[in-house]
Amino acid sequence: QVKLVESGGGSVQAGGSLRLSCEVTGLIYKSTCMGWFRQAPGKEREGVGAIYGGGVGTYYADSVKGRFTISQDNAKKTVYLEMNGLKPEDTAMYYCAADLWGRGCANWLETGEYNAWGQGTQVTVSS
């Protein structure tokens, strides 16, 4: 059974940085697409970015390109989301997700592509 646990959230001022971690327990493969999503109060969950093949491919939403970076440490079975230049609109609960079917990241923005989710970690950015 695969379990995802996020950590690293917190409160920062605009312009600040945070690094989120997603620790994976259980078996995952190189073909597993690992995604980061976020959900603000009253809004739908949206894709932030994803990583495939341990870093062979990375994908980002337009709203975070150039500010966020996804990486993966296979030895530690951990996926990271480095967030720089944070803005108040980045405030949300952030979730890690895994596509255990191993279909890759072709549709990484779709929540239905993932069948394992973490519990989330809160990020709050003040102006």
Short mmCIF file of N, CA and C in Angstrom, two decimals:
data_model
loop_
_atom_site.label_atom_id
_atom_site.label_comp_id
_atom_site.label_asym_id
_atom_site.label_seq_id
_atom_site.Cartn_x
_atom_site.Cartn_y
_atom_site.Cartn_z
N GLN A 1 0.85 -1.19 0.00
CA GLN A 1 0.00 0.00 0.00
C GLN A 1 0.88 1.24 0.00
N VAL A 2 0.57 2.17 -0.89
CA VAL A 2 1.34 3.40 -1.00
C VAL A 2 0.72 4.47 -0.13
N LYS A 3 1.56 5.16 0.61
CA LYS A 3 1.11 6.26 1.46
C LYS A 3 1.96 7.49 1.17
N LEU A 4 1.31 8.65 1.09
CA LEU A 4 2.00 9.91 0.83
C LEU A 4 1.81 10.83 2.02
N VAL A 5 2.90 11.43 2.48
CA VAL A 5 2.83 12.34 3.62
C VAL A 5 3.54 13.63 3.27
N GLU A 6 2.79 14.73 3.25
CA GLU A 6 3.37 16.03 2.94
C GLU A 6 3.83 16.72 4.23
N SER A 7 4.81 17.58 4.07
CA SER A 7 5.28 18.40 5.17
C SER A 7 5.93 19.65 4.61
N GLY A 8 6.22 20.61 5.48
CA GLY A 8 6.95 21.79 5.05
C GLY A 8 6.11 23.04 4.88
N GLY A 9 4.80 22.91 5.04
CA GLY A 9 3.97 24.09 4.89
C GLY A 9 4.19 25.07 6.03
N GLY A 10 3.64 26.27 5.89
CA GLY A 10 3.77 27.27 6.93
C GLY A 10 3.25 28.61 6.45
N SER A 11 3.58 29.63 7.24
CA SER A 11 3.16 30.99 6.92
C SER A 11 4.38 31.83 6.58
N VAL A 12 4.31 32.52 5.46
CA VAL A 12 5.42 33.38 5.04
C VAL A 12 4.85 34.68 4.49
N GLN A 13 5.71 35.67 4.37
CA GLN A 13 5.32 36.92 3.74
C GLN A 13 5.53 36.82 2.24
N ALA A 14 4.83 37.66 1.53
CA ALA A 14 4.97 37.69 0.08
C ALA A 14 6.44 37.88 -0.30
N GLY A 15 6.85 37.12 -1.31
CA GLY A 15 8.25 37.15 -1.73
C GLY A 15 9.10 36.09 -1.07
N GLY A 16 8.55 35.45 -0.05
CA GLY A 16 9.30 34.44 0.69
C GLY A 16 9.32 33.10 -0.03
N SER A 17 9.94 32.13 0.65
CA SER A 17 10.12 30.79 0.06
C SER A 17 9.74 29.71 1.05
N LEU A 18 9.31 28.58 0.51
CA LEU A 18 9.06 27.39 1.29
C LEU A 18 9.43 26.18 0.45
N ARG A 19 9.79 25.09 1.10
CA ARG A 19 10.01 23.84 0.39
C ARG A 19 9.11 22.77 1.00
N LEU A 20 8.22 22.27 0.19
CA LEU A 20 7.34 21.20 0.61
C LEU A 20 7.97 19.85 0.28
N SER A 21 7.71 18.88 1.14
CA SER A 21 8.19 17.53 0.91
C SER A 21 7.02 16.56 0.87
N CYS A 22 7.16 15.54 0.06
CA CYS A 22 6.16 14.47 -0.01
C CYS A 22 6.91 13.15 0.13
N GLU A 23 6.80 12.55 1.28
CA GLU A 23 7.48 11.29 1.53
C GLU A 23 6.57 10.14 1.14
N VAL A 24 7.13 9.21 0.37
CA VAL A 24 6.35 8.09 -0.15
C VAL A 24 6.75 6.81 0.55
N THR A 25 5.78 6.10 1.08
CA THR A 25 6.04 4.76 1.60
C THR A 25 5.29 3.78 0.71
N GLY A 26 5.92 2.62 0.47
CA GLY A 26 5.35 1.67 -0.46
C GLY A 26 6.09 1.73 -1.78
N LEU A 27 5.64 0.91 -2.72
CA LEU A 27 6.36 0.74 -3.97
C LEU A 27 5.87 1.68 -5.07
N ILE A 28 6.78 2.43 -5.64
CA ILE A 28 6.45 3.22 -6.81
C ILE A 28 7.48 2.93 -7.89
N TYR A 29 7.17 3.27 -9.11
CA TYR A 29 8.02 2.94 -10.24
C TYR A 29 8.46 4.20 -10.96
N LYS A 30 9.41 4.03 -11.85
CA LYS A 30 9.87 5.17 -12.64
C LYS A 30 8.75 5.74 -13.49
N SER A 31 7.78 4.90 -13.82
CA SER A 31 6.67 5.37 -14.65
C SER A 31 5.59 6.05 -13.83
N THR A 32 5.81 6.17 -12.54
CA THR A 32 4.82 6.83 -11.68
C THR A 32 4.90 8.34 -11.85
N CYS A 33 3.80 8.95 -12.16
CA CYS A 33 3.72 10.40 -12.21
C CYS A 33 3.39 10.91 -10.81
N MET A 34 4.21 11.80 -10.30
CA MET A 34 3.97 12.40 -8.99
C MET A 34 3.56 13.85 -9.20
N GLY A 35 2.42 14.21 -8.67
CA GLY A 35 1.90 15.56 -8.88
C GLY A 35 1.75 16.34 -7.59
N TRP A 36 1.77 17.65 -7.74
CA TRP A 36 1.45 18.56 -6.65
C TRP A 36 0.19 19.35 -7.05
N PHE A 37 -0.74 19.42 -6.14
CA PHE A 37 -1.97 20.15 -6.36
C PHE A 37 -2.19 21.11 -5.19
N ARG A 38 -3.07 22.05 -5.39
CA ARG A 38 -3.43 22.94 -4.28
C ARG A 38 -4.90 23.28 -4.36
N GLN A 39 -5.44 23.60 -3.20
CA GLN A 39 -6.85 23.96 -3.14
C GLN A 39 -7.05 25.06 -2.12
N ALA A 40 -7.54 26.19 -2.61
CA ALA A 40 -7.85 27.33 -1.74
C ALA A 40 -9.32 27.23 -1.32
N PRO A 41 -9.68 27.84 -0.21
CA PRO A 41 -11.07 27.79 0.26
C PRO A 41 -12.04 28.27 -0.81
N GLY A 42 -13.06 27.48 -1.08
CA GLY A 42 -14.08 27.86 -2.05
C GLY A 42 -13.68 27.66 -3.49
N LYS A 43 -12.50 27.09 -3.73
CA LYS A 43 -12.04 26.89 -5.10
C LYS A 43 -11.80 25.42 -5.37
N GLU A 44 -11.74 25.07 -6.64
CA GLU A 44 -11.45 23.70 -7.02
C GLU A 44 -9.96 23.39 -6.85
N ARG A 45 -9.69 22.11 -6.68
CA ARG A 45 -8.29 21.70 -6.61
C ARG A 45 -7.65 21.89 -7.97
N GLU A 46 -6.46 22.47 -7.98
CA GLU A 46 -5.78 22.74 -9.24
C GLU A 46 -4.37 22.18 -9.23
N GLY A 47 -3.92 21.79 -10.40
CA GLY A 47 -2.57 21.26 -10.53
C GLY A 47 -1.53 22.35 -10.47
N VAL A 48 -0.47 22.08 -9.75
CA VAL A 48 0.65 23.02 -9.63
C VAL A 48 1.80 22.55 -10.51
N GLY A 49 2.10 21.27 -10.41
CA GLY A 49 3.18 20.71 -11.22
C GLY A 49 3.26 19.22 -11.03
N ALA A 50 4.12 18.58 -11.81
CA ALA A 50 4.28 17.13 -11.73
C ALA A 50 5.68 16.75 -12.18
N ILE A 51 6.07 15.54 -11.77
CA ILE A 51 7.39 15.05 -12.15
C ILE A 51 7.24 13.59 -12.56
N TYR A 52 8.00 13.21 -13.58
CA TYR A 52 7.91 11.86 -14.13
C TYR A 52 9.30 11.26 -14.26
N GLY A 53 9.37 9.97 -14.00
CA GLY A 53 10.63 9.26 -14.20
C GLY A 53 11.75 9.77 -13.31
N GLY A 54 11.39 10.22 -12.13
CA GLY A 54 12.41 10.68 -11.20
C GLY A 54 13.08 11.97 -11.63
N GLY A 55 12.45 12.68 -12.58
CA GLY A 55 13.02 13.94 -13.02
C GLY A 55 13.24 14.03 -14.51
N VAL A 56 12.95 12.95 -15.23
CA VAL A 56 13.10 12.97 -16.69
C VAL A 56 12.22 14.05 -17.30
N GLY A 57 11.03 14.19 -16.69
CA GLY A 57 10.13 15.23 -17.14
C GLY A 57 9.53 15.98 -15.98
N THR A 58 9.43 17.30 -16.10
CA THR A 58 8.75 18.11 -15.10
C THR A 58 7.75 19.02 -15.81
N TYR A 59 6.67 19.30 -15.14
CA TYR A 59 5.57 20.05 -15.73
C TYR A 59 5.06 21.06 -14.70
N TYR A 60 4.68 22.25 -15.19
CA TYR A 60 4.25 23.30 -14.27
C TYR A 60 3.02 24.02 -14.82
N ALA A 61 2.20 24.46 -13.89
CA ALA A 61 1.11 25.35 -14.27
C ALA A 61 1.69 26.72 -14.63
N ASP A 62 1.04 27.42 -15.53
CA ASP A 62 1.54 28.73 -15.95
C ASP A 62 1.69 29.69 -14.77
N SER A 63 0.81 29.55 -13.80
CA SER A 63 0.81 30.47 -12.67
C SER A 63 2.03 30.34 -11.77
N VAL A 64 2.76 29.23 -11.89
CA VAL A 64 3.91 29.02 -11.00
C VAL A 64 5.23 28.87 -11.75
N LYS A 65 5.17 28.85 -13.07
CA LYS A 65 6.40 28.68 -13.85
C LYS A 65 7.41 29.77 -13.53
N GLY A 66 8.64 29.34 -13.35
CA GLY A 66 9.69 30.29 -13.02
C GLY A 66 9.83 30.57 -11.53
N ARG A 67 8.82 30.15 -10.75
CA ARG A 67 8.87 30.38 -9.31
C ARG A 67 8.95 29.06 -8.52
N PHE A 68 8.31 28.03 -9.01
CA PHE A 68 8.28 26.74 -8.33
C PHE A 68 9.13 25.73 -9.09
N THR A 69 9.74 24.83 -8.33
CA THR A 69 10.55 23.76 -8.92
C THR A 69 10.24 22.44 -8.23
N ILE A 70 9.99 21.43 -9.04
CA ILE A 70 9.74 20.09 -8.51
C ILE A 70 10.98 19.23 -8.71
N SER A 71 11.30 18.46 -7.69
CA SER A 71 12.43 17.53 -7.80
C SER A 71 12.09 16.26 -7.03
N GLN A 72 12.92 15.25 -7.24
CA GLN A 72 12.64 13.95 -6.62
C GLN A 72 13.95 13.32 -6.20
N ASP A 73 13.98 12.81 -4.98
CA ASP A 73 15.12 12.08 -4.46
C ASP A 73 14.69 10.62 -4.35
N ASN A 74 15.12 9.80 -5.31
CA ASN A 74 14.66 8.41 -5.34
C ASN A 74 15.15 7.61 -4.14
N ALA A 75 16.34 7.92 -3.68
CA ALA A 75 16.89 7.19 -2.53
C ALA A 75 16.04 7.44 -1.28
N LYS A 76 15.57 8.67 -1.14
CA LYS A 76 14.75 9.01 0.02
C LYS A 76 13.27 8.83 -0.26
N LYS A 77 12.94 8.49 -1.49
CA LYS A 77 11.54 8.33 -1.89
C LYS A 77 10.73 9.56 -1.51
N THR A 78 11.27 10.69 -1.85
CA THR A 78 10.66 11.96 -1.50
C THR A 78 10.60 12.87 -2.72
N VAL A 79 9.47 13.53 -2.87
CA VAL A 79 9.29 14.52 -3.94
C VAL A 79 9.21 15.89 -3.27
N TYR A 80 9.87 16.85 -3.85
CA TYR A 80 9.93 18.19 -3.28
C TYR A 80 9.24 19.21 -4.18
N LEU A 81 8.71 20.24 -3.55
CA LEU A 81 8.18 21.39 -4.28
C LEU A 81 8.83 22.62 -3.66
N GLU A 82 9.80 23.17 -4.38
CA GLU A 82 10.49 24.37 -3.94
C GLU A 82 9.70 25.56 -4.45
N MET A 83 9.28 26.42 -3.54
CA MET A 83 8.44 27.55 -3.91
C MET A 83 9.15 28.85 -3.54
N ASN A 84 9.43 29.65 -4.55
CA ASN A 84 10.08 30.95 -4.36
C ASN A 84 9.16 32.05 -4.86
N GLY A 85 9.44 33.26 -4.43
CA GLY A 85 8.63 34.38 -4.87
C GLY A 85 7.16 34.19 -4.57
N LEU A 86 6.86 33.71 -3.39
CA LEU A 86 5.47 33.39 -3.07
C LEU A 86 4.58 34.63 -3.05
N LYS A 87 3.35 34.42 -3.49
CA LYS A 87 2.37 35.50 -3.58
C LYS A 87 1.16 35.13 -2.71
N PRO A 88 0.40 36.12 -2.28
CA PRO A 88 -0.81 35.80 -1.48
C PRO A 88 -1.74 34.83 -2.19
N GLU A 89 -1.80 34.88 -3.52
CA GLU A 89 -2.67 33.97 -4.26
C GLU A 89 -2.16 32.53 -4.27
N ASP A 90 -0.98 32.29 -3.75
CA ASP A 90 -0.47 30.92 -3.60
C ASP A 90 -1.00 30.27 -2.32
N THR A 91 -1.68 31.04 -1.51
CA THR A 91 -2.24 30.50 -0.27
C THR A 91 -3.24 29.39 -0.56
N ALA A 92 -3.00 28.22 0.01
CA ALA A 92 -3.85 27.06 -0.25
C ALA A 92 -3.36 25.87 0.57
N MET A 93 -4.16 24.82 0.57
CA MET A 93 -3.70 23.53 1.06
C MET A 93 -3.02 22.84 -0.12
N TYR A 94 -1.83 22.35 0.09
CA TYR A 94 -1.07 21.70 -0.97
C TYR A 94 -1.06 20.20 -0.76
N TYR A 95 -1.33 19.49 -1.86
CA TYR A 95 -1.43 18.03 -1.80
C TYR A 95 -0.44 17.39 -2.77
N CYS A 96 0.08 16.27 -2.35
CA CYS A 96 0.91 15.43 -3.19
C CYS A 96 0.04 14.28 -3.69
N ALA A 97 0.28 13.83 -4.92
CA ALA A 97 -0.52 12.76 -5.49
C ALA A 97 0.35 11.85 -6.35
N ALA A 98 -0.07 10.60 -6.48
CA ALA A 98 0.67 9.63 -7.29
C ALA A 98 -0.26 8.88 -8.22
N ASP A 99 0.19 8.69 -9.44
CA ASP A 99 -0.53 7.87 -10.41
C ASP A 99 0.07 6.48 -10.36
N LEU A 100 -0.52 5.61 -9.57
CA LEU A 100 0.04 4.28 -9.37
C LEU A 100 -0.22 3.35 -10.54
N TRP A 101 -1.04 3.82 -11.50
CA TRP A 101 -1.26 2.99 -12.68
C TRP A 101 -0.07 3.05 -13.64
N GLY A 102 0.82 4.01 -13.38
CA GLY A 102 2.03 4.09 -14.19
C GLY A 102 1.80 4.54 -15.62
N ARG A 103 0.87 5.47 -15.81
CA ARG A 103 0.55 5.91 -17.17
C ARG A 103 1.33 7.14 -17.59
N GLY A 104 2.22 7.61 -16.71
CA GLY A 104 2.98 8.79 -17.07
C GLY A 104 2.23 10.06 -16.75
N CYS A 105 2.77 11.19 -17.18
CA CYS A 105 2.23 12.49 -16.81
C CYS A 105 1.52 13.20 -17.97
N ALA A 106 1.07 12.45 -18.94
CA ALA A 106 0.46 13.08 -20.10
C ALA A 106 -0.73 13.95 -19.72
N ASN A 107 -1.46 13.54 -18.70
CA ASN A 107 -2.63 14.30 -18.25
C ASN A 107 -2.46 14.74 -16.80
N TRP A 108 -1.31 15.23 -16.49
CA TRP A 108 -0.96 15.48 -15.09
C TRP A 108 -1.87 16.50 -14.41
N LEU A 109 -2.54 17.34 -15.15
CA LEU A 109 -3.41 18.35 -14.54
C LEU A 109 -4.74 17.78 -14.04
N GLU A 110 -5.07 16.59 -14.46
CA GLU A 110 -6.37 16.01 -14.12
C GLU A 110 -6.30 15.25 -12.80
N THR A 111 -7.11 15.65 -11.82
CA THR A 111 -7.08 14.97 -10.53
C THR A 111 -7.44 13.49 -10.68
N GLY A 112 -8.26 13.16 -11.66
CA GLY A 112 -8.66 11.77 -11.86
C GLY A 112 -7.55 10.86 -12.33
N GLU A 113 -6.41 11.43 -12.68
CA GLU A 113 -5.28 10.64 -13.13
C GLU A 113 -4.51 10.03 -11.96
N TYR A 114 -4.83 10.44 -10.76
CA TYR A 114 -4.09 10.02 -9.58
C TYR A 114 -4.97 9.15 -8.67
N ASN A 115 -4.37 8.13 -8.10
CA ASN A 115 -5.15 7.26 -7.23
C ASN A 115 -4.53 7.11 -5.84
N ALA A 116 -3.63 8.02 -5.52
CA ALA A 116 -3.11 8.07 -4.15
C ALA A 116 -2.86 9.53 -3.82
N TRP A 117 -3.32 9.96 -2.65
CA TRP A 117 -3.21 11.36 -2.24
C TRP A 117 -2.72 11.44 -0.80
N GLY A 118 -1.98 12.52 -0.54
CA GLY A 118 -1.58 12.80 0.83
C GLY A 118 -2.67 13.58 1.54
N GLN A 119 -2.40 13.92 2.79
CA GLN A 119 -3.41 14.61 3.60
C GLN A 119 -3.34 16.12 3.44
N GLY A 120 -2.26 16.62 2.83
CA GLY A 120 -2.13 18.04 2.58
C GLY A 120 -1.31 18.77 3.63
N THR A 121 -0.74 19.89 3.21
CA THR A 121 -0.01 20.77 4.11
C THR A 121 -0.38 22.21 3.73
N GLN A 122 -0.64 23.02 4.74
CA GLN A 122 -1.16 24.37 4.50
C GLN A 122 -0.03 25.36 4.23
N VAL A 123 -0.23 26.17 3.21
CA VAL A 123 0.68 27.26 2.88
C VAL A 123 -0.12 28.56 2.93
N THR A 124 0.37 29.51 3.72
CA THR A 124 -0.29 30.80 3.84
C THR A 124 0.71 31.90 3.55
N VAL A 125 0.37 32.76 2.60
CA VAL A 125 1.26 33.84 2.20
C VAL A 125 0.55 35.16 2.49
N SER A 126 1.17 35.97 3.31
CA SER A 126 0.58 37.25 3.67
C SER A 126 1.23 38.38 2.87
N SER A 127 0.46 39.42 2.62
CA SER A 127 0.96 40.55 1.83
C SER A 127 1.63 41.59 2.70
#
